[in-house]
PDB file of C-alpha atoms in Angstrom:
ATOM      1  CA  MET K   1       8.017 -16.599 -60.053  1.00 56.00           C
ATOM      2  CA  ALA K   2       7.670 -20.242 -58.966  1.00 56.00           C
ATOM      3  CA  GLU K   3       9.997 -19.537 -56.029  1.00 56.00           C
ATOM      4  CA  GLN K   4       7.807 -16.633 -54.923  1.00 54.00           C
ATOM      5  CA  LYS K   5       4.641 -18.756 -55.201  1.00 53.00           C
ATOM      6  CA  ARG K   6       6.208 -21.486 -53.024  1.00 54.00           C
ATOM      7  CA  LYS K   7       7.109 -18.895 -50.353  1.00 54.00           C
ATOM      8  CA  SER K   8       3.577 -17.466 -50.480  1.00 52.00           C
ATOM      9  CA  THR K   9       2.036 -20.949 -50.120  1.00 54.00           C
ATOM     10  CA  LYS K  10       4.422 -21.731 -47.287  1.00 54.00           C
ATOM     11  CA  ARG K  11       3.408 -18.496 -45.483  1.00 52.00           C
ATOM     12  CA  GLN K  12      -0.283 -19.332 -45.914  1.00 53.00           C
ATOM     13  CA  ALA K  13       0.254 -22.804 -44.446  1.00 50.00           C
ATOM     14  CA  GLU K  14       2.191 -21.260 -41.562  1.00 52.00           C
ATOM     15  CA  GLY K  15      -0.696 -18.872 -40.913  1.00 51.00           C
ATOM     16  CA  ARG K  16      -3.195 -21.729 -40.940  1.00 48.00           C
ATOM     17  CA  ARG K  17      -1.064 -23.657 -38.458  1.00 49.00           C
ATOM     18  CA  ARG K  18      -0.929 -20.671 -36.115  1.00 47.00           C
ATOM     19  CA  THR K  19      -4.668 -19.972 -36.304  1.00 46.00           C
ATOM     20  CA  GLY K  20      -5.739 -23.608 -36.296  1.00 48.00           C
ATOM     21  CA  ALA K  21      -7.400 -23.467 -39.744  1.00 48.00           C
ATOM     22  CA  SER K  22      -6.970 -26.329 -42.187  1.00 48.00           C
ATOM     23  CA  ALA K  23      -6.430 -25.991 -45.930  1.00 50.00           C
ATOM     24  CA  ARG K  24     -10.164 -26.584 -46.518  1.00 54.00           C
ATOM     25  CA  GLY K  25     -11.163 -23.765 -44.174  1.00 54.00           C
ATOM     26  CA  LYS K  26     -12.265 -25.939 -41.230  1.00 56.00           C
ATOM     27  CA  ARG K  27     -10.890 -25.024 -37.847  1.00 55.00           C
ATOM     28  CA  ARG K  28      -8.982 -27.672 -35.956  1.00 53.00           C
ATOM     29  CA  ARG K  29      -7.834 -27.570 -32.370  1.00 54.00           C
ATOM     30  CA  VAL K  30      -4.159 -26.731 -31.975  1.00 47.00           C
ATOM     31  CA  PRO K  31      -2.715 -27.207 -28.488  1.00 49.00           C
ATOM     32  CA  SER K  32      -1.135 -24.119 -27.013  1.00 53.00           C
ATOM     33  CA  ALA K  33       2.656 -24.138 -27.112  1.00 54.00           C
ATOM     34  CA  GLY K  34       2.795 -23.042 -23.468  1.00 65.00           C
ATOM     35  CA  ARG K  35       0.207 -25.501 -22.176  1.00 78.00           C
ATOM     36  CA  GLN K  36       1.422 -28.091 -19.706  1.00 81.00           C
ATOM     37  CA  PRO K  37      -0.263 -30.473 -17.303  1.00 91.00           C
ATOM     38  CA  LEU K  38      -1.569 -28.867 -14.114  1.00 93.00           C
ATOM     39  CA  LEU K  39       0.593 -30.991 -11.817  1.00 93.00           C
ATOM     40  CA  GLU K  40       3.681 -29.990 -13.766  1.00 94.00           C
ATOM     41  CA  SER K  41       2.730 -26.321 -13.352  1.00 93.00           C
ATOM     42  CA  PHE K  42       2.459 -26.808  -9.601  1.00 95.00           C
ATOM     43  CA  ARG K  43       5.808 -28.613  -9.550  1.00 96.00           C
ATOM     44  CA  HIS K  44       7.452 -25.629 -11.261  1.00 95.00           C
ATOM     45  CA  ALA K  45       5.757 -23.233  -8.827  1.00 95.00           C
ATOM     46  CA  PHE K  46       7.004 -25.221  -5.828  1.00 96.00           C
ATOM     47  CA  ASP K  47      10.479 -25.306  -7.384  1.00 96.00           C
ATOM     48  CA  GLY K  48      10.325 -21.510  -7.500  1.00 96.00           C
ATOM     49  CA  ILE K  49       9.332 -21.337  -3.841  1.00 96.00           C
ATOM     50  CA  LEU K  50      12.199 -23.657  -2.881  1.00 96.00           C
ATOM     51  CA  ILE K  51      14.623 -21.521  -4.881  1.00 95.00           C
ATOM     52  CA  GLY K  52      13.279 -18.413  -3.153  1.00 95.00           C
ATOM     53  CA  ILE K  53      13.684 -19.921   0.309  1.00 95.00           C
ATOM     54  CA  THR K  54      17.430 -20.207  -0.285  1.00 95.00           C
ATOM     55  CA  GLU K  55      17.657 -16.408  -0.502  1.00 95.00           C
ATOM     56  CA  ARG K  56      18.883 -14.622   2.634  1.00 96.00           C
ATOM     57  CA  ASN K  57      15.991 -12.157   2.807  1.00 96.00           C
ATOM     58  CA  MET K  58      13.399 -14.912   2.375  1.00 97.00           C
ATOM     59  CA  LYS K  59      14.965 -16.750   5.318  1.00 97.00           C
ATOM     60  CA  ILE K  60      14.517 -13.583   7.382  1.00 97.00           C
ATOM     61  CA  HIS K  61      10.846 -13.341   6.311  1.00 97.00           C
ATOM     62  CA  CYS K  62      10.301 -17.022   7.193  1.00 97.00           C
ATOM     63  CA  LEU K  63      11.844 -16.486  10.630  1.00 97.00           C
ATOM     64  CA  ALA K  64       9.615 -13.442  11.180  1.00 97.00           C
ATOM     65  CA  ALA K  65       6.572 -15.494  10.129  1.00 97.00           C
ATOM     66  CA  LEU K  66       7.500 -18.259  12.588  1.00 98.00           C
ATOM     67  CA  LEU K  67       7.845 -15.699  15.395  1.00 97.00           C
ATOM     68  CA  VAL K  68       4.450 -14.230  14.528  1.00 97.00           C
ATOM     69  CA  VAL K  69       2.886 -17.698  14.558  1.00 98.00           C
ATOM     70  CA  PHE K  70       4.501 -18.467  17.923  1.00 97.00           C
ATOM     71  CA  PHE K  71       3.339 -15.205  19.510  1.00 96.00           C
ATOM     72  CA  GLY K  72      -0.068 -15.508  17.830  1.00 97.00           C
ATOM     73  CA  LEU K  73      -0.587 -18.904  19.436  1.00 97.00           C
ATOM     74  CA  PHE K  74       0.823 -17.740  22.770  1.00 96.00           C
ATOM     75  CA  LEU K  75      -1.278 -14.567  22.888  1.00 96.00           C
ATOM     76  CA  HIS K  76      -4.438 -16.140  21.381  1.00 96.00           C
ATOM     77  CA  ILE K  77      -4.993 -13.617  18.614  1.00 97.00           C
ATOM     78  CA  SER K  78      -8.442 -13.573  16.988  1.00 97.00           C
ATOM     79  CA  ALA K  79      -9.406 -15.237  13.717  1.00 98.00           C
ATOM     80  CA  MET K  80      -9.487 -11.835  11.995  1.00 98.00           C
ATOM     81  CA  GLU K  81      -6.003 -11.051  13.276  1.00 98.00           C
ATOM     82  CA  TRP K  82      -4.792 -14.428  11.978  1.00 98.00           C
ATOM     83  CA  CYS K  83      -6.260 -13.563   8.578  1.00 98.00           C
ATOM     84  CA  VAL K  84      -4.391 -10.252   8.564  1.00 98.00           C
ATOM     85  CA  CYS K  85      -1.136 -11.984   9.546  1.00 98.00           C
ATOM     86  CA  LEU K  86      -1.529 -14.712   6.913  1.00 98.00           C
ATOM     87  CA  ALA K  87      -2.369 -12.182   4.196  1.00 98.00           C
ATOM     88  CA  LEU K  88       0.692 -10.145   5.116  1.00 98.00           C
ATOM     89  CA  PHE K  89       2.895 -13.276   5.126  1.00 97.00           C
ATOM     90  CA  GLY K  90       1.684 -14.025   1.616  1.00 98.00           C
ATOM     91  CA  LEU K  91       2.171 -10.464   0.436  1.00 98.00           C
ATOM     92  CA  VAL K  92       5.707 -10.067   1.765  1.00 98.00           C
ATOM     93  CA  MET K  93       6.907 -13.529   0.749  1.00 98.00           C
ATOM     94  CA  GLY K  94       5.240 -13.293  -2.655  1.00 98.00           C
ATOM     95  CA  LEU K  95       6.891  -9.940  -3.316  1.00 98.00           C
ATOM     96  CA  GLU K  96      10.219 -11.399  -2.204  1.00 98.00           C
ATOM     97  CA  LEU K  97       9.821 -14.141  -4.826  1.00 98.00           C
ATOM     98  CA  VAL K  98       8.981 -11.537  -7.472  1.00 98.00           C
ATOM     99  CA  ASN K  99      12.038  -9.533  -6.391  1.00 97.00           C
ATOM    100  CA  THR K 100      14.210 -12.639  -6.737  1.00 97.00           C
ATOM    101  CA  ALA K 101      12.784 -13.275 -10.213  1.00 97.00           C
ATOM    102  CA  VAL K 102      13.383  -9.659 -11.298  1.00 97.00           C
ATOM    103  CA  GLU K 103      16.974  -9.830 -10.071  1.00 96.00           C
ATOM    104  CA  ALA K 104      17.553 -13.123 -11.909  1.00 96.00           C
ATOM    105  CA  VAL K 105      16.140 -11.799 -15.179  1.00 96.00           C
ATOM    106  CA  VAL K 106      18.138  -8.573 -14.949  1.00 97.00           C
ATOM    107  CA  ASP K 107      21.313 -10.553 -14.237  1.00 95.00           C
ATOM    108  CA  LEU K 108      20.494 -12.813 -17.190  1.00 95.00           C
ATOM    109  CA  VAL K 109      20.152  -9.847 -19.521  1.00 94.00           C
ATOM    110  CA  THR K 110      23.204  -7.886 -18.430  1.00 92.00           C
ATOM    111  CA  GLN K 111      26.212  -8.418 -16.193  1.00 89.00           C
ATOM    112  CA  GLU K 112      27.526  -4.874 -16.586  1.00 92.00           C
ATOM    113  CA  TYR K 113      26.182  -1.820 -14.822  1.00 93.00           C
ATOM    114  CA  GLN K 114      23.093  -0.435 -16.523  1.00 94.00           C
ATOM    115  CA  PRO K 115      21.006   2.377 -14.980  1.00 95.00           C
ATOM    116  CA  LEU K 116      17.746   0.661 -16.028  1.00 96.00           C
ATOM    117  CA  ALA K 117      18.892  -2.639 -14.513  1.00 96.00           C
ATOM    118  CA  LYS K 118      19.635  -0.854 -11.245  1.00 96.00           C
ATOM    119  CA  ARG K 119      16.251   0.845 -11.410  1.00 97.00           C
ATOM    120  CA  ALA K 120      14.435  -2.467 -11.914  1.00 97.00           C
ATOM    121  CA  LYS K 121      16.285  -4.176  -9.070  1.00 97.00           C
ATOM    122  CA  ASP K 122      15.923  -1.243  -6.673  1.00 98.00           C
ATOM    123  CA  THR K 123      12.225  -0.832  -7.426  1.00 98.00           C
ATOM    124  CA  ALA K 124      11.508  -4.518  -6.837  1.00 98.00           C
ATOM    125  CA  ALA K 125      13.470  -4.424  -3.573  1.00 97.00           C
ATOM    126  CA  GLY K 126      11.608  -1.265  -2.567  1.00 98.00           C
ATOM    127  CA  ALA K 127       8.257  -3.010  -3.072  1.00 98.00           C
ATOM    128  CA  VAL K 128       9.342  -5.753  -0.661  1.00 98.00           C
ATOM    129  CA  LEU K 129      10.580  -3.182   1.851  1.00 98.00           C
ATOM    130  CA  ILE K 130       7.302  -1.239   1.820  1.00 98.00           C
ATOM    131  CA  ALA K 131       5.295  -4.444   2.310  1.00 98.00           C
ATOM    132  CA  ALA K 132       7.596  -5.578   5.131  1.00 98.00           C
ATOM    133  CA  ILE K 133       7.349  -2.212   6.918  1.00 98.00           C
ATOM    134  CA  MET K 134       3.554  -2.221   6.664  1.00 98.00           C
ATOM    135  CA  ALA K 135       3.438  -5.850   7.854  1.00 98.00           C
ATOM    136  CA  ALA K 136       5.604  -4.925  10.849  1.00 98.00           C
ATOM    137  CA  ALA K 137       3.334  -1.957  11.632  1.00 98.00           C
ATOM    138  CA  ALA K 138       0.249  -4.202  11.496  1.00 98.00           C
ATOM    139  CA  GLY K 139       2.038  -6.727  13.697  1.00 97.00           C
ATOM    140  CA  LEU K 140       2.783  -4.041  16.263  1.00 97.00           C
ATOM    141  CA  ILE K 141      -0.858  -2.938  16.245  1.00 98.00           C
ATOM    142  CA  ILE K 142      -1.966  -6.529  16.825  1.00 97.00           C
ATOM    143  CA  PHE K 143       0.649  -7.651  19.348  1.00 97.00           C
ATOM    144  CA  ILE K 144       1.664  -4.603  21.446  1.00 97.00           C
ATOM    145  CA  PRO K 145      -1.682  -4.214  23.266  1.00 96.00           C
ATOM    146  CA  ARG K 146      -1.736  -7.934  24.100  1.00 96.00           C
ATOM    147  CA  LEU K 147       1.866  -7.886  25.301  1.00 95.00           C
ATOM    148  CA  LEU K 148       1.212  -4.792  27.438  1.00 96.00           C
ATOM    149  CA  TYR K 149      -1.868  -6.432  28.962  1.00 95.00           C
ATOM    150  CA  LEU K 150       0.187  -9.556  29.720  1.00 93.00           C
ATOM    151  CA  LEU K 151       2.995  -7.511  31.305  1.00 93.00           C
ATOM    152  CA  ARG K 152       0.547  -5.467  33.436  1.00 94.00           C
ATOM    153  CA  ASN K 153      -1.011  -8.627  34.818  1.00 92.00           C
ATOM    154  CA  LEU K 154       2.373 -10.130  35.644  1.00 88.00           C
ATOM    155  CA  PHE K 155       3.590  -7.141  37.684  1.00 85.00           C
TER     156      PHE K 155
END
């Protein structure tokens, strides 16, 4: 009986610790286990970006973004067109980082073939592909008329 009472008291204390309540019923502030300084959060986020940049597909997206910036400057695209391009850069590159994270987590969980693992990886890759295709289509809509106008005036 004494053993059971000790376990019960221990569970009550554990519950108070989790909720932030003290033994006398007053609430005290308990820092969140996942809370970290803001600068440290940014450092981890930048680490993730640097890890993502080492991926082959992210290098391709970065090269495409540089080409778009070059042609955007050369062809003097409008502010609205720059906004569209920047939003699409963010979308495609952000999805590529999410895809990299999904692949890493799946590989962490299982090294053998699993249909659900394949499904998760393929779906994440498909999201990047759809965004990249739509970004390319928007780029063509923005740049083709300007390039045609430039070519007509040259010849």
